[in-house]
PDB file of C-alpha atoms and ligand atoms in Angstrom:
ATOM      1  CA  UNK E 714     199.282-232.823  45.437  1.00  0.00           C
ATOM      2  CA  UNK E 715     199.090-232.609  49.042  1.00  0.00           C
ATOM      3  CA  UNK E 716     200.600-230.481  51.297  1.00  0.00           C
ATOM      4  CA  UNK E 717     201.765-233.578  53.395  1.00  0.00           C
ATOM      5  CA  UNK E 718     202.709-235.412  50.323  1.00  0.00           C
ATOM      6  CA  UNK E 719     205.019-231.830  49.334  1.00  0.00           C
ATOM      7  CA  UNK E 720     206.493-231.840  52.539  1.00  0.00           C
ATOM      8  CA  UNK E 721     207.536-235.768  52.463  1.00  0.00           C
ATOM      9  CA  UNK E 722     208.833-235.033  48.668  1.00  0.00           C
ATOM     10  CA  UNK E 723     210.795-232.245  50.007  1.00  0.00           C
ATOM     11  CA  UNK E 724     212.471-233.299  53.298  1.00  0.00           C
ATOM     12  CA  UNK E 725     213.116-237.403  51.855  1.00  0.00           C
ATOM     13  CA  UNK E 726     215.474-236.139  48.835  1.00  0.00           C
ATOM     14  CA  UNK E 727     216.892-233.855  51.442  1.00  0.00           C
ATOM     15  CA  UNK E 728     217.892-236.190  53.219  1.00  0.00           C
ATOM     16  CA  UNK E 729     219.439-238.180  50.833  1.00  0.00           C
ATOM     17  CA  UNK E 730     221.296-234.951  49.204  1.00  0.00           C
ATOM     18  CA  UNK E 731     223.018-234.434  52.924  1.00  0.00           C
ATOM     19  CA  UNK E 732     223.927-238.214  52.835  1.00  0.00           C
ATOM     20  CA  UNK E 733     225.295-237.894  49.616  1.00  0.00           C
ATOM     21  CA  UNK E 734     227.418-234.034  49.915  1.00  0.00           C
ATOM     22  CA  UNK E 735     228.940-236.653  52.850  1.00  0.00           C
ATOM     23  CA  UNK E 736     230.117-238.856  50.534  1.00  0.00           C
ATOM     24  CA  UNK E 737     231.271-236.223  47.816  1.00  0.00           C
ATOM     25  CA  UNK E 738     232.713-234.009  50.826  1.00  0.00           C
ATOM     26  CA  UNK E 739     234.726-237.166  52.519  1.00  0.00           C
ATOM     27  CA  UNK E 740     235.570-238.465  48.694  1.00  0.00           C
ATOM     28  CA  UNK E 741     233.513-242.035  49.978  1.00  0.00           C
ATOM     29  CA  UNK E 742     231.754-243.572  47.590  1.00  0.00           C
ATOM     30  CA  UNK E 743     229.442-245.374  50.099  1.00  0.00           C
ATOM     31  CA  UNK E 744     227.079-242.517  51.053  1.00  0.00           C
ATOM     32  CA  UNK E 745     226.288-242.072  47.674  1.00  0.00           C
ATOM     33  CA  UNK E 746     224.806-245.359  47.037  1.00  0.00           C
ATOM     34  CA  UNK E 747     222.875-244.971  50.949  1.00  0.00           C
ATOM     35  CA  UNK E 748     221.549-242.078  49.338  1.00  0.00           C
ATOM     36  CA  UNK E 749     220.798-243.678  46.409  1.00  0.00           C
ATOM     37  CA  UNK E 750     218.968-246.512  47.636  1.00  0.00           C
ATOM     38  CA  UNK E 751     217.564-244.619  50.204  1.00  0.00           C
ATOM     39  CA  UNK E 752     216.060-242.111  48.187  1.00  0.00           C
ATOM     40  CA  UNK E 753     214.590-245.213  45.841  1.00  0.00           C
ATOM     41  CA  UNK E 754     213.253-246.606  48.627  1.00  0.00           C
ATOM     42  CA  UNK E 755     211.522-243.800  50.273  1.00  0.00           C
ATOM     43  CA  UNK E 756     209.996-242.510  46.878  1.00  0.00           C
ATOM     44  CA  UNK E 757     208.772-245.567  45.923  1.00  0.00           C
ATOM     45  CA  UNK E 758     206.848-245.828  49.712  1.00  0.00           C
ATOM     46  CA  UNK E 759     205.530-242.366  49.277  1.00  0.00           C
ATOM     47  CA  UNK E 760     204.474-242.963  46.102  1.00  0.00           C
ATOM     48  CA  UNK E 761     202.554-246.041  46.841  1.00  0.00           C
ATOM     49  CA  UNK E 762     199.451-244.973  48.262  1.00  0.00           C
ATOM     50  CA  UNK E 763     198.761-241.587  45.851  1.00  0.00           C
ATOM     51  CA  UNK E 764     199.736-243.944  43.237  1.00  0.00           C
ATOM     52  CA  UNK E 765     197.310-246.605  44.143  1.00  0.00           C
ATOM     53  CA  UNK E 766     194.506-244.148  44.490  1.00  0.00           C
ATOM     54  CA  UNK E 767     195.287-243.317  40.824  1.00  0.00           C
ATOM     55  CA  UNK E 768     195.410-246.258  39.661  1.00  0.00           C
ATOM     56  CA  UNK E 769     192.259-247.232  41.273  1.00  0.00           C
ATOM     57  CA  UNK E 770     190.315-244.294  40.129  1.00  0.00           C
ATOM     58  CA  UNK E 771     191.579-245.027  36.220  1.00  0.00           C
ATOM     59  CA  UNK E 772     189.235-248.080  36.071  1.00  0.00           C
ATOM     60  CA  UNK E 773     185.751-247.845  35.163  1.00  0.00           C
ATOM     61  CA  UNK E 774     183.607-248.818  38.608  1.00  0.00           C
ATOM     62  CA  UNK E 775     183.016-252.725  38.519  1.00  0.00           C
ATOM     63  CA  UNK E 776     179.638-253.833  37.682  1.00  0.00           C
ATOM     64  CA  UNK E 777     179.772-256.510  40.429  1.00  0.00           C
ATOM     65  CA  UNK E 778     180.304-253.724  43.177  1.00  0.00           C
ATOM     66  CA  UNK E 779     177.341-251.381  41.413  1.00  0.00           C
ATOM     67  CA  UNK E 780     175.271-254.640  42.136  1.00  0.00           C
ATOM     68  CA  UNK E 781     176.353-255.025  45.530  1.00  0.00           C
ATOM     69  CA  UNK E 782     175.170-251.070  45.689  1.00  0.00           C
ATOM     70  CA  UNK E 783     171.903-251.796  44.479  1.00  0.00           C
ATOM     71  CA  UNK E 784     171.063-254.337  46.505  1.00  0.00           C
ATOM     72  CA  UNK E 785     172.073-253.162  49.708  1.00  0.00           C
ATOM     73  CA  UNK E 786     172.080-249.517  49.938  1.00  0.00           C
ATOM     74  CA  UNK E 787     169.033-247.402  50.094  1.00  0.00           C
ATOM     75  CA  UNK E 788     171.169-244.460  50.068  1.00  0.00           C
ATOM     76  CA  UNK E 789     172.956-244.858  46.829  1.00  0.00           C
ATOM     77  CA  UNK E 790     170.357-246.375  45.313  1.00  0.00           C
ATOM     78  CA  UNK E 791     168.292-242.952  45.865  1.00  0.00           C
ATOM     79  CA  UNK E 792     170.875-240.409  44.117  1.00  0.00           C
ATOM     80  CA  UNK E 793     171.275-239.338  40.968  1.00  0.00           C
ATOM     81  CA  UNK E 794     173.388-240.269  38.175  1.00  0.00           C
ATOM     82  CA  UNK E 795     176.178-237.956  39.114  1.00  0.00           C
ATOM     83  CA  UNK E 796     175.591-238.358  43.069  1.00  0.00           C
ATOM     84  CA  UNK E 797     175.944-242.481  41.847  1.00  0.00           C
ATOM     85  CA  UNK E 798     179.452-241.304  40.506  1.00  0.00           C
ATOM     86  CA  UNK E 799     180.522-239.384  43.463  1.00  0.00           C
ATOM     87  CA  UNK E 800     179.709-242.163  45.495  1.00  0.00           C
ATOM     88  CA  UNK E 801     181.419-244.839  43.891  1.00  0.00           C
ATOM     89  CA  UNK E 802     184.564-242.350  43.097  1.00  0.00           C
ATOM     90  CA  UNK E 803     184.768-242.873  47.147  1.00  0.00           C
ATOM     91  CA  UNK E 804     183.674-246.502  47.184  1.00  0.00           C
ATOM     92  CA  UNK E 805     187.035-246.942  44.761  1.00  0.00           C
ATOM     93  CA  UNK E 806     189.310-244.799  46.635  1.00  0.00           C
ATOM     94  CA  UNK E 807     188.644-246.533  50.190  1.00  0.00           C
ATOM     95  CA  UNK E 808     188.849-249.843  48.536  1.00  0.00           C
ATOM     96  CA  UNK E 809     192.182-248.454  47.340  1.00  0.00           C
ATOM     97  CA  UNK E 810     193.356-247.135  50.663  1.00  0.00           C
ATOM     98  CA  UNK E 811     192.182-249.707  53.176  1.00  0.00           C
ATOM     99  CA  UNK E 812     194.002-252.604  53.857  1.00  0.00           C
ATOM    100  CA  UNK E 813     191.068-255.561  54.044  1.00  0.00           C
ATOM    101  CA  UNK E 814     192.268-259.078  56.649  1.00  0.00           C
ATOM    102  CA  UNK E 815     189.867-261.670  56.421  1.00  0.00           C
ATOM    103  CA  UNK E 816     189.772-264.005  59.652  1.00  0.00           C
ATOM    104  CA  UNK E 817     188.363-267.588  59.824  1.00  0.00           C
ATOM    105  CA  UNK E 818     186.759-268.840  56.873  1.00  0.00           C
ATOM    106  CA  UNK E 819     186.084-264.925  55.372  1.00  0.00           C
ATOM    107  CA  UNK E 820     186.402-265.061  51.454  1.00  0.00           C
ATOM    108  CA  UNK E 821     187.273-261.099  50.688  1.00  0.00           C
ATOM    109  CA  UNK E 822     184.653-261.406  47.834  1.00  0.00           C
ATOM    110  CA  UNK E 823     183.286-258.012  46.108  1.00  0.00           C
ATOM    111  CA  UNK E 824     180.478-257.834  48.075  1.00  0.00           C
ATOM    112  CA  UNK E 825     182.464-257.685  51.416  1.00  0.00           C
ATOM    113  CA  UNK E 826     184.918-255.438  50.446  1.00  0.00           C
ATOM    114  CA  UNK E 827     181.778-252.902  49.005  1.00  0.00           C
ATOM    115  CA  UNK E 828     179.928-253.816  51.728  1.00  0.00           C
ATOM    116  CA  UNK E 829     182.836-252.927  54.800  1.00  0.00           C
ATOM    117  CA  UNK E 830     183.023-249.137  53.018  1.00  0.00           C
ATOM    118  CA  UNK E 831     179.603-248.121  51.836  1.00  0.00           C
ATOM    119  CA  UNK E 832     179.049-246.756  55.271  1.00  0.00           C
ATOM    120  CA  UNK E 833     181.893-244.405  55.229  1.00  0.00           C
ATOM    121  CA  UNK E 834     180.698-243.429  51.481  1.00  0.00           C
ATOM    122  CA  UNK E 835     177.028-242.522  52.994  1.00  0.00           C
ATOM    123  CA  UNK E 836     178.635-240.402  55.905  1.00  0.00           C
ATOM    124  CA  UNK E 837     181.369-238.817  54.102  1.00  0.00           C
ATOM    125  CA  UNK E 838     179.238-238.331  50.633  1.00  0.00           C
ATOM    126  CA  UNK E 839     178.057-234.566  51.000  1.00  0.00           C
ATOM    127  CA  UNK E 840     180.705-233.307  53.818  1.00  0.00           C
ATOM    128  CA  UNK E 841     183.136-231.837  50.617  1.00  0.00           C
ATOM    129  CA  UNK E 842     185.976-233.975  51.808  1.00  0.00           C
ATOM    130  CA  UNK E 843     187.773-237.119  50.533  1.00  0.00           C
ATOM    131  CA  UNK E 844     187.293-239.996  53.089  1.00  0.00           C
ATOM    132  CA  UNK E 845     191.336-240.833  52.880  1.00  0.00           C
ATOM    133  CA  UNK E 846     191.618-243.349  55.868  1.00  0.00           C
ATOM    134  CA  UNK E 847     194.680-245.671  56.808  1.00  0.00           C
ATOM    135  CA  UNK E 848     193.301-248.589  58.443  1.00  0.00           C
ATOM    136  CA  UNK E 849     192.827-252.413  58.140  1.00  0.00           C
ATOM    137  CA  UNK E 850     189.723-253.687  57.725  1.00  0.00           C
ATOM    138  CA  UNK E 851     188.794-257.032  60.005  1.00  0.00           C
ATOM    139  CA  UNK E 852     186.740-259.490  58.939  1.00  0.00           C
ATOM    140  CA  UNK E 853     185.465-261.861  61.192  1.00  0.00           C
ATOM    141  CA  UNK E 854     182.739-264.760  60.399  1.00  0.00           C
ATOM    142  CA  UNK E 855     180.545-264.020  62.722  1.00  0.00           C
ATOM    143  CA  UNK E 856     179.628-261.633  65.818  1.00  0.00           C
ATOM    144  CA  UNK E 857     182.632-262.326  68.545  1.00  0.00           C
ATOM    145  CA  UNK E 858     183.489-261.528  72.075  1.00  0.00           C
ATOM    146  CA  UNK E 859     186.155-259.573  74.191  1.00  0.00           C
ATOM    147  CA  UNK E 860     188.968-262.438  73.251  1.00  0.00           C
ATOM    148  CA  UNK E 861     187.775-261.866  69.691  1.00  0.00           C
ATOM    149  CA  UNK E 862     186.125-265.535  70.042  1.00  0.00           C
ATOM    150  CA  UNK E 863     182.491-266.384  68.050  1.00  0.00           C
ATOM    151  CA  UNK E 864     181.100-268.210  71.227  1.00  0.00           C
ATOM    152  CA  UNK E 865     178.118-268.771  71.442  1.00  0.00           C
ATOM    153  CA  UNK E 866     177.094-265.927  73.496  1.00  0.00           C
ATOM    154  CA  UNK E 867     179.811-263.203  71.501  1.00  0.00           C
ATOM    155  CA  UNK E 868     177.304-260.031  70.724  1.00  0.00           C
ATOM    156  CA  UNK E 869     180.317-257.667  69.420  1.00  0.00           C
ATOM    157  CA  UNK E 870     179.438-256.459  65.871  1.00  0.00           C
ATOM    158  CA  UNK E 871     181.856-254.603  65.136  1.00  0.00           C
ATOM    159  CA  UNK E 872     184.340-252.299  66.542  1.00  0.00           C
ATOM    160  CA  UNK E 873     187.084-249.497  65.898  1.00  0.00           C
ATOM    161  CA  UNK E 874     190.387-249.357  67.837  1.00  0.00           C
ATOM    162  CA  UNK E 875     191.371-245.911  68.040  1.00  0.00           C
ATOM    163  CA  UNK E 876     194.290-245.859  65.674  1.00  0.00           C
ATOM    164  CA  UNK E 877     194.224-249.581  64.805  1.00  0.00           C
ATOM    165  CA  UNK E 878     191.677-251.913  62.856  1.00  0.00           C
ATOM    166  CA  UNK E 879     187.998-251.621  62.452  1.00  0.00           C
ATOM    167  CA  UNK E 880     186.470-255.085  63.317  1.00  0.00           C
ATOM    168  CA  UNK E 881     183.565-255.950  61.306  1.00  0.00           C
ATOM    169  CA  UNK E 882     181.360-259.561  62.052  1.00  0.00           C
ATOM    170  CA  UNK E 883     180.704-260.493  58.440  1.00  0.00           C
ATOM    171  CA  UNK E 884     176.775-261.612  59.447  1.00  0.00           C
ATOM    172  CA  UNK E 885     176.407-258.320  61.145  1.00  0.00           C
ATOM    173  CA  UNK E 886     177.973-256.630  58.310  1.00  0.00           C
ATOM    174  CA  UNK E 887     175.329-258.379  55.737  1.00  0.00           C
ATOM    175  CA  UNK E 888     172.403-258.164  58.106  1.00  0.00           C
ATOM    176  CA  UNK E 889     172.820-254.331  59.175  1.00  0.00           C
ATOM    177  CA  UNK E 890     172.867-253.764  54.733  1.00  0.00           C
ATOM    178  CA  UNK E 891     169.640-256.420  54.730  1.00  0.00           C
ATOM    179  CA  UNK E 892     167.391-254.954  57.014  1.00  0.00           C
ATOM    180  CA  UNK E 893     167.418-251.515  55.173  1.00  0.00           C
ATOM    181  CA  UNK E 894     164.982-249.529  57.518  1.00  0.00           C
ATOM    182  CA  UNK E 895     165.535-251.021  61.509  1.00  0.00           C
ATOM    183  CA  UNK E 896     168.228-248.208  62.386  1.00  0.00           C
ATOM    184  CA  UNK E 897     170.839-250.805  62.827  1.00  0.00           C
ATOM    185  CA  UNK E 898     173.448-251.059  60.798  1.00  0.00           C
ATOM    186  CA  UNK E 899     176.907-251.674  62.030  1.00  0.00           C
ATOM    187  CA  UNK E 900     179.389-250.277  59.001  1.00  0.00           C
ATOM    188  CA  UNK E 901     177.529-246.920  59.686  1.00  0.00           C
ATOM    189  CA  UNK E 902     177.953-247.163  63.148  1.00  0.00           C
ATOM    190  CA  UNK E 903     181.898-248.007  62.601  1.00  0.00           C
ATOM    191  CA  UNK E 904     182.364-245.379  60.326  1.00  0.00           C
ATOM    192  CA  UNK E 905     180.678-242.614  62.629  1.00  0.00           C
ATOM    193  CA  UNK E 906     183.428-243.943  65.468  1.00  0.00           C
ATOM    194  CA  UNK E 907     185.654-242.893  62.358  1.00  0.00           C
ATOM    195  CA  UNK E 908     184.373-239.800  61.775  1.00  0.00           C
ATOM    196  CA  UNK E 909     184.213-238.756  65.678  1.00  0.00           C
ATOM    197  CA  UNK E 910     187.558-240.144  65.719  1.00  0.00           C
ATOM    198  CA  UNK E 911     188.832-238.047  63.498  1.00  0.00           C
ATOM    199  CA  UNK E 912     190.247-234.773  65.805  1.00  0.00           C
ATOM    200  CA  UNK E 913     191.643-237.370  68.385  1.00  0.00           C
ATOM    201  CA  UNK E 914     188.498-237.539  70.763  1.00  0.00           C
ATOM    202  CA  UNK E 915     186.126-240.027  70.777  1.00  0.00           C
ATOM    203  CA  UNK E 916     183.288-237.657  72.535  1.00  0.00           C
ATOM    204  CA  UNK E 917     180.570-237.764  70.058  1.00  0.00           C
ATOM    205  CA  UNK E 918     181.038-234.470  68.240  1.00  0.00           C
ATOM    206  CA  UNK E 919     182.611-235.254  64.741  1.00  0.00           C
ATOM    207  CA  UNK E 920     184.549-232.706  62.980  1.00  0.00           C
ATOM    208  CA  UNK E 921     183.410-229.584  60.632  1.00  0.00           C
ATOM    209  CA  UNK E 922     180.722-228.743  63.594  1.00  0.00           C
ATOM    210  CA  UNK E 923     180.272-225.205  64.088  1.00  0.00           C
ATOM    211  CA  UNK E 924     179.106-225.230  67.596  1.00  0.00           C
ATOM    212  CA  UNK E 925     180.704-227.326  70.060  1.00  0.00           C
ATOM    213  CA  UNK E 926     178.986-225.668  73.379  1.00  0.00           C
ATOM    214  CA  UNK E 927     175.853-226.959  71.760  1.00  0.00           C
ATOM    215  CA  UNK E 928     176.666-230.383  71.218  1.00  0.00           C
ATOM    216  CA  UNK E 929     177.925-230.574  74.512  1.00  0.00           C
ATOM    217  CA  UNK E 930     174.395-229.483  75.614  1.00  0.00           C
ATOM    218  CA  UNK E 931     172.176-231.667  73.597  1.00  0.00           C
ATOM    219  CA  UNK E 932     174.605-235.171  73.714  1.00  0.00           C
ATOM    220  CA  UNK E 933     174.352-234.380  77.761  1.00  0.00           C
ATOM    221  CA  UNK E 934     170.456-234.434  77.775  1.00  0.00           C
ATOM    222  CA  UNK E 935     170.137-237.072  75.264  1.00  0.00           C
ATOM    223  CA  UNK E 936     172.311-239.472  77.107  1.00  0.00           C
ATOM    224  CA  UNK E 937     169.833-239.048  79.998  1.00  0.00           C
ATOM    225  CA  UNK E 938     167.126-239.691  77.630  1.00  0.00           C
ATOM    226  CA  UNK E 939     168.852-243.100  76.953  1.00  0.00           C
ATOM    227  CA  UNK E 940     169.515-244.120  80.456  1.00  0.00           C
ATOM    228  CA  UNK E 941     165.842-243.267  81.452  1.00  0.00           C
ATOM    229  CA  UNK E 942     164.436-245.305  79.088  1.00  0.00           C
ATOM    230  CA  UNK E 943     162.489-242.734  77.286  1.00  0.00           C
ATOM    231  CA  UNK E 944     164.674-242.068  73.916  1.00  0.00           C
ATOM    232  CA  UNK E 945     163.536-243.731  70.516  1.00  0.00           C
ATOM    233  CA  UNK E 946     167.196-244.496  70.020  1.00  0.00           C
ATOM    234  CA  UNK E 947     168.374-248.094  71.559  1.00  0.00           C
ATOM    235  CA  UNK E 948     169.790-248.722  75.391  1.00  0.00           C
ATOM    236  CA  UNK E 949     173.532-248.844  73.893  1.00  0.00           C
ATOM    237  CA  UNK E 950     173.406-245.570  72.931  1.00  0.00           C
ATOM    238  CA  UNK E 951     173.028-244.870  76.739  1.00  0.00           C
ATOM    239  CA  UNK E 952     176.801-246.046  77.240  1.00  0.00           C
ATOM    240  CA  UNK E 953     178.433-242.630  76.293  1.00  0.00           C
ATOM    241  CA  UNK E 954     178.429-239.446  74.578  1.00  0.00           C
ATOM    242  CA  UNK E 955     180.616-241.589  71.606  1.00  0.00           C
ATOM    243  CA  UNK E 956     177.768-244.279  71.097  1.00  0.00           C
ATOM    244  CA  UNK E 957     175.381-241.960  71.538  1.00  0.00           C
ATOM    245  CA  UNK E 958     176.260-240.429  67.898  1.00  0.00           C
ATOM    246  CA  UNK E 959     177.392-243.787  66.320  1.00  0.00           C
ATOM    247  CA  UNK E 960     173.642-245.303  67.305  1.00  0.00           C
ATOM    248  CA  UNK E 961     172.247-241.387  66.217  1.00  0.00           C
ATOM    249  CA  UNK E 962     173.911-241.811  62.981  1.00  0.00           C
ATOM    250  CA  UNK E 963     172.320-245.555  62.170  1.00  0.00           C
ATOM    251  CA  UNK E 964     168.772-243.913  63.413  1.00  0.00           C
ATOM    252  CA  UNK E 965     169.929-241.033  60.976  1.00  0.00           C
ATOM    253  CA  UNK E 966     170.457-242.835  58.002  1.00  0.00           C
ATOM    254  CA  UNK E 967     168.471-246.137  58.399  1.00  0.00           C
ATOM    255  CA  UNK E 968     165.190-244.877  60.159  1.00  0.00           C
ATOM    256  CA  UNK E 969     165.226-240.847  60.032  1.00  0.00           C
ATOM    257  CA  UNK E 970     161.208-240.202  60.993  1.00  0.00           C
ATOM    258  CA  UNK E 971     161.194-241.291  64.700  1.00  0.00           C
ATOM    259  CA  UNK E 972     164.723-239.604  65.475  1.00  0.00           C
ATOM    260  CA  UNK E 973     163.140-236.013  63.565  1.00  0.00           C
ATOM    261  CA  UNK E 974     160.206-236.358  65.903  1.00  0.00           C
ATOM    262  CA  UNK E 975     161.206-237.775  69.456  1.00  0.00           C
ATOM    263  CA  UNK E 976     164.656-235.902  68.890  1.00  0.00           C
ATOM    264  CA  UNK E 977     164.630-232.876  66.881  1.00  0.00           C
ATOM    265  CA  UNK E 978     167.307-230.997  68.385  1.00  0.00           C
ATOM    266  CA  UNK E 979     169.452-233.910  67.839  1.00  0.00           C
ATOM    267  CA  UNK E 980     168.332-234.733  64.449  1.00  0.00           C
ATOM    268  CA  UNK E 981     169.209-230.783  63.916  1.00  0.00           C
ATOM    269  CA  UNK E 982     172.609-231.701  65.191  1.00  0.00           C
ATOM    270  CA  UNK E 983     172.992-234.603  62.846  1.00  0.00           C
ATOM    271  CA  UNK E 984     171.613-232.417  59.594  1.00  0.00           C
ATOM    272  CA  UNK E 985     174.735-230.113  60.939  1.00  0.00           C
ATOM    273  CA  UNK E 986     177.353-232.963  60.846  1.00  0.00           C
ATOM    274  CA  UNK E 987     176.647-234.756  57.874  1.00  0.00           C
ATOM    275  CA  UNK E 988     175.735-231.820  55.869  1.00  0.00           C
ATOM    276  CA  UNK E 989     172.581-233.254  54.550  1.00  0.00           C
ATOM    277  CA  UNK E 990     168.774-233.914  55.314  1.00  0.00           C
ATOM    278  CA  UNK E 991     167.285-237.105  54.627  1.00  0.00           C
ATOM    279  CA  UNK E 992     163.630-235.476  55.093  1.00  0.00           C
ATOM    280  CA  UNK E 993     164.243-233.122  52.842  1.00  0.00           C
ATOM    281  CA  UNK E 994     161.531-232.354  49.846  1.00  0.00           C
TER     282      UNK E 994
HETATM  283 ZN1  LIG Z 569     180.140-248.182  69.014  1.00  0.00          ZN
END
């Protein structure tokens, strides 16, 4: 159990013990059944989520979503039996914890859902900690603009509101998984956002870095890289220190050689944050 989870088991029946001393202390009969029904109530809400993580993890991994793995995801695809298990241990839990919307004409079918989390199972799969995330994913049909429209000339992918929804376009979604080695791939780039996100900055430097001072050094020069047109990662990563890392992390993952030569500092950087080496021997 978590130490969150204690404190909400502790402080929720206290609650309903002072409501119901009230009742016993005022001979009313009424706080005692607040207190019972509140106490039900609040249980039953803390419960939910732990309880649907258990639940989830009690059922072998569907062969469908192993599939979907296969197909798609160079990374899985390249571990071994008990890095496979790991990974789709996470794969469950997300499913699990994530609320999933679809928009439009979106069917939530296995492959979406395993395709909307994989990236957060690649980034979070050697950093030691559980990827236990409360959003809603979006799913849109296609790529869509400012108003959240697919015009015709929409280019957003995808996109994470800081405590809200991540927005995924369900063709960029397939085609960032498709095109396995082109350092685009929009679920990672989400998921980085996530992972940035994650001590309540959005400033490029994710959390369980060692050396801040540093980052702050080499995100500076390679956003100048960027915006003089001489970096091997793409112009968007030129907008800010955030999408800097989010594009870094696609590069990372996707297309590692170019971003260990043209970048090693920042490919350093990246080893650092997600606690693994995809050059490696
Ligand atoms: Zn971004």
């Amino acid at each position: 159990m978590n130490g969150r989870l204690a404190l909400q088991l502790f402080f929720g029946p206290l609650a309903a013990g002072g409501l119901a001393w009230l009742g016993v202390d005022r001979g009313k009969t009424w706080p005692l059944i607040a207190a019972g029904v509140f106490l039900v109530v609040y249980v039953a809400l803390v419960l939910r989520r732990p309880l649907r993580r258990r639940r989830a993890l009690a059922k072998p991994f569907p062969e469908a979503w192993r599939t979907v793995l296969e197909r798609n995801v160079v990374f899985y695809t390249e571990l071994d039996a008990a890095g496979r298990a790991h990974f789709e241990k996470n794969v469950q839990l997300m499913v699990a914890d994530l609320d999933f919307e679809a928009v439009g004409d979106v069917a939530l079918d296995d492959e979406l859902l395993v395709l909307s989390v994989a990236g957060a199972a690649v980034i979070f799969h050697h950093l030691g900690i559980e990827p236990k995330v409360r959003r809603t994913i979006l799913l849109y049909p296609d790529n869509f603009d400012d108003e959240y429209d697919s015009s015709k000339h929409a280019d957003i992918l995808g996109m994470v509101h800081r405590q809200g929804p991540i927005v995924f376009s369900r063709r960029a979604l397939k085609n960032g998984w498709n095109r396995k080695t082109d350092a685009s791939n929009v679920c990672i780039h989400e998921w980085a956002h996530v992972l940035d996100l994650d001590d309540g900055f959005a400033d490029g430097v994710p959390v369980l870095v060692d050396d801040e001072a540093k980052w702050d050094e080499i995100l500076a020069e390679e956003l100048e890289r960027v915006r003089r047109g001489r970096s091997a990662l793409r112009q968007y990563a030129g907008t800010n220190r955030a999408e800097l890392f989010a594009c870094a992390a696609e590069a990372f993952f996707e297309k590692p050689e170019p971003l260990k030569k043209k970048h090693a500092e920042l490919y350093g950087l990246l080893v650092e944050a997600f606690r693994y080496d995809p050059l490696a021997d």
